[in-house]
Coordinates of C-alpha atoms in Angstrom, one line a residue:
M1 CA 271.4 6.0 19.7
N2 CA 269.8 9.2 18.4
W3 CA 267.1 9.6 15.8
L4 CA 269.6 10.3 13.0
E5 CA 271.3 6.9 13.6
L6 CA 267.9 5.2 13.6
V7 CA 267.3 6.7 10.2
G8 CA 270.7 5.5 9.0
W9 CA 270.0 1.9 10.2
A10 CA 266.5 2.0 8.7
G11 CA 267.9 3.0 5.3
S12 CA 270.6 0.4 5.5
A13 CA 268.1 -2.3 6.4
L14 CA 265.8 -1.3 3.5
L15 CA 268.7 -1.4 1.1
V16 CA 269.6 -4.9 2.2
W17 CA 265.9 -6.0 2.1
S18 CA 265.6 -4.7 -1.4
L19 CA 268.3 -7.0 -2.6
L20 CA 266.3 -10.0 -1.3
Q21 CA 263.4 -9.2 -3.7
T22 CA 262.8 -11.6 -6.6
R23 CA 260.6 -9.0 -8.4
I24 CA 262.8 -6.6 -10.4
L25 CA 260.4 -3.7 -10.2
R26 CA 260.0 -4.0 -6.5
L27 CA 263.7 -4.4 -6.0
R28 CA 264.5 -1.2 -7.9
A29 CA 261.7 0.8 -6.1
L30 CA 262.8 -0.3 -2.6
N31 CA 266.4 0.2 -3.4
L32 CA 265.7 3.7 -4.5
V33 CA 263.8 4.5 -1.3
G34 CA 266.7 3.1 0.7
C35 CA 269.2 5.2 -1.2
L36 CA 267.2 8.4 -0.6
I37 CA 267.1 7.7 3.1
L38 CA 270.8 7.1 3.2
I39 CA 271.4 10.3 1.3
G40 CA 269.6 12.2 4.0
Y41 CA 271.5 10.3 6.8
N42 CA 274.9 10.8 5.3
A43 CA 274.3 14.4 4.6
G44 CA 273.2 14.8 8.2
V45 CA 276.4 13.3 9.6
Q46 CA 278.4 15.0 6.8
V47 CA 279.8 11.7 5.3
W48 CA 280.0 13.1 1.7
P49 CA 281.4 10.0 0.0
G50 CA 278.3 8.2 1.3
V51 CA 276.1 10.9 -0.1
G52 CA 277.9 10.7 -3.5
L53 CA 277.6 6.9 -3.6
N54 CA 273.9 6.9 -2.8
V55 CA 273.1 9.7 -5.2
V56 CA 274.7 7.6 -8.0
L57 CA 272.8 4.5 -7.0
A58 CA 269.5 6.5 -6.8
V59 CA 270.1 7.9 -10.3
I60 CA 270.8 4.3 -11.6
N61 CA 267.6 3.1 -10.0
V62 CA 265.5 5.9 -11.4
W63 CA 266.9 5.2 -14.9
Y64 CA 266.0 1.5 -14.7
L65 CA 262.6 2.2 -13.2
R66 CA 261.7 4.7 -16.0
K67 CA 262.9 2.1 -18.6
M68 CA 260.8 -0.7 -17.0
L69 CA 257.7 1.4 -16.6
A70 CA 258.0 2.8 -20.1
T71 CA 258.2 -0.7 -21.7
R72 CA 255.9 -2.7 -19.5
H73 CA 253.1 -2.5 -22.2
D74 CA 255.5 -2.4 -25.2
E75 CA 255.0 -5.1 -27.8
Q76 CA 258.5 -4.5 -29.1
T77 CA 259.9 -5.6 -25.6
Y78 CA 257.7 -8.6 -25.1
Q79 CA 257.0 -11.1 -27.8
V80 CA 254.4 -13.9 -28.0
V81 CA 255.7 -17.2 -29.4
E82 CA 253.3 -20.0 -30.1
V83 CA 254.6 -23.5 -29.4
G84 CA 253.3 -27.0 -29.7
V85 CA 251.4 -28.3 -26.6
D86 CA 253.9 -31.2 -26.6
D87 CA 257.0 -28.9 -26.9
Q88 CA 259.8 -30.1 -24.7
F89 CA 260.9 -26.6 -23.7
L90 CA 257.3 -25.8 -22.7
A91 CA 257.3 -29.0 -20.6
H92 CA 260.6 -28.0 -19.0
T93 CA 259.3 -24.5 -18.2
L94 CA 256.2 -25.9 -16.5
R95 CA 258.3 -28.4 -14.6
V96 CA 260.8 -25.8 -13.3
H97 CA 258.1 -23.5 -12.1
A98 CA 255.6 -26.2 -11.0
A99 CA 255.6 -25.1 -7.3
D100 CA 255.1 -21.5 -8.1
I101 CA 252.4 -22.3 -10.7
A102 CA 250.5 -24.3 -8.1
R103 CA 250.7 -21.4 -5.7
F104 CA 248.9 -18.9 -8.0
N105 CA 247.0 -21.4 -10.2
P106 CA 245.9 -24.1 -7.7
D107 CA 243.3 -25.5 -10.1
F108 CA 245.6 -25.8 -13.1
R109 CA 245.6 -29.2 -14.8
W110 CA 247.1 -29.8 -18.2
E111 CA 245.4 -33.1 -19.1
S112 CA 243.9 -33.8 -22.5
H113 CA 240.5 -32.2 -23.0
G114 CA 239.8 -34.0 -26.2
A115 CA 239.7 -30.5 -27.8
P116 CA 242.2 -28.3 -29.7
R117 CA 244.7 -26.8 -27.3
S118 CA 247.1 -23.8 -27.7
A119 CA 250.3 -22.8 -25.9
F120 CA 252.0 -19.5 -25.9
L121 CA 255.3 -18.4 -24.4
V122 CA 255.8 -14.7 -23.6
V123 CA 259.5 -13.8 -23.9
K124 CA 261.7 -10.8 -23.4
A125 CA 264.7 -11.3 -25.6
D126 CA 265.7 -14.9 -24.9
E127 CA 264.1 -15.1 -21.4
V128 CA 260.7 -16.7 -20.8
V129 CA 258.6 -14.3 -18.7
G130 CA 255.1 -15.9 -19.0
V131 CA 253.1 -18.9 -20.2
V132 CA 249.5 -18.9 -21.4
L133 CA 247.8 -22.2 -22.1
S134 CA 244.2 -22.7 -23.4
H135 CA 241.8 -25.2 -24.8
A136 CA 238.6 -24.9 -26.9
E137 CA 235.2 -25.3 -25.5
A138 CA 231.8 -25.3 -27.2
G139 CA 230.3 -22.0 -28.5
G140 CA 233.5 -20.5 -29.7
V141 CA 235.0 -20.2 -26.2
A142 CA 238.7 -20.2 -25.5
Q143 CA 239.2 -21.4 -21.9
I144 CA 242.5 -20.2 -20.4
D145 CA 244.0 -23.1 -18.4
L146 CA 247.1 -21.2 -17.2
D147 CA 248.2 -17.6 -17.2
Y148 CA 251.5 -17.7 -15.4
V149 CA 254.2 -15.0 -14.9
T150 CA 257.7 -15.8 -13.6
Q151 CA 258.7 -14.3 -10.3
R152 CA 261.1 -11.6 -11.7
F153 CA 258.2 -10.1 -13.8
R154 CA 255.4 -10.6 -11.3
D155 CA 254.9 -6.8 -11.1
F156 CA 254.2 -6.8 -14.8
T157 CA 251.4 -8.4 -16.9
P158 CA 253.1 -10.0 -19.9
G159 CA 250.1 -12.2 -20.5
E160 CA 248.3 -9.1 -21.8
F161 CA 250.2 -9.4 -25.1
V162 CA 248.5 -12.7 -25.8
Y163 CA 245.0 -11.1 -25.4
R164 CA 245.9 -7.8 -27.1
R165 CA 246.7 -9.8 -30.2
S166 CA 243.1 -11.0 -30.6
S167 CA 243.9 -12.7 -33.9
L168 CA 245.6 -15.5 -32.0
F169 CA 242.0 -16.5 -31.0
T170 CA 239.8 -15.0 -33.7
D171 CA 241.7 -16.8 -36.4
R172 CA 240.8 -20.1 -34.7
G173 CA 237.1 -19.2 -34.6
F174 CA 236.9 -18.1 -31.0
R175 CA 234.5 -15.4 -29.9
R176 CA 235.2 -15.3 -26.2
V177 CA 238.1 -15.8 -23.9
V178 CA 237.5 -17.0 -20.3
S179 CA 240.0 -16.6 -17.5
P180 CA 241.5 -19.6 -15.6
P181 CA 239.3 -21.0 -12.8
G182 CA 240.6 -20.3 -9.3
M183 CA 243.5 -18.0 -10.3
V184 CA 245.0 -16.1 -7.4
A185 CA 245.1 -12.3 -7.8
P186 CA 243.7 -12.1 -11.4
Y187 CA 244.4 -8.9 -13.3
Y188 CA 241.9 -9.2 -16.2
H189 CA 239.8 -6.2 -15.2
R190 CA 242.8 -4.1 -16.4
L191 CA 242.7 -5.7 -19.9
G192 CA 239.1 -5.1 -20.8
F193 CA 237.7 -8.4 -19.5
R194 CA 234.4 -8.2 -17.7
P195 CA 233.4 -10.3 -14.6
E196 CA 231.0 -13.1 -15.2
G197 CA 230.2 -15.5 -12.5
G198 CA 233.5 -16.5 -10.9
A199 CA 235.6 -15.7 -13.9
Y200 CA 236.5 -12.9 -16.3
V201 CA 235.4 -12.8 -19.9
L202 CA 236.7 -11.0 -23.0
D203 CA 234.4 -10.7 -26.0
L204 CA 236.5 -10.8 -29.2
P205 CA 235.9 -8.8 -32.3
A206 CA 234.5 -10.5 -35.4
P207 CA 237.3 -11.5 -37.8
A208 CA 238.0 -9.1 -40.7
A209 CA 236.3 -9.9 -43.9
A210 CA 238.6 -11.5 -46.5

């Protein structure tokens, strides 16, 4: 087996591996790299139909990647829907993703705190891509209990749309938002939160005067 065949096998393996990814951004990126490798391999062995096929696949991947990256922070793409804390669809979402939630939010508990609680679903069209749950603590603090993103959208940060719309918290009298305890791989430093102790804190603007 010569080096060119090794390149062909490597490209084919990467293409197959990309299809096993649950994260759509990672799937597209790996698939694109696999296509580019196979374009080079097929050109090297002069298999032009293979070159043509992988060129088309590479263009498709580039188109989707550009679209995903362009809309990852777009409030027109991701909407925040507030639901009741006893909402049956919310309960269903938490139940379906319970194992994955425990993996990234091992300290999550949704028992009654004896304080006002809020629940938000982040959706893309009719698909739930994230869940943010919080409860009120003394001193105008909104304590986030859960900030969860489904596997397909794990390369994005849809929870940011909850925090960018600060009125969701300021209208309830909150002045600070505190990240969930024990969250794995938090991303809050990218959203303007500052580290404080073992958590991240967002200071909210004062509500606009009536």
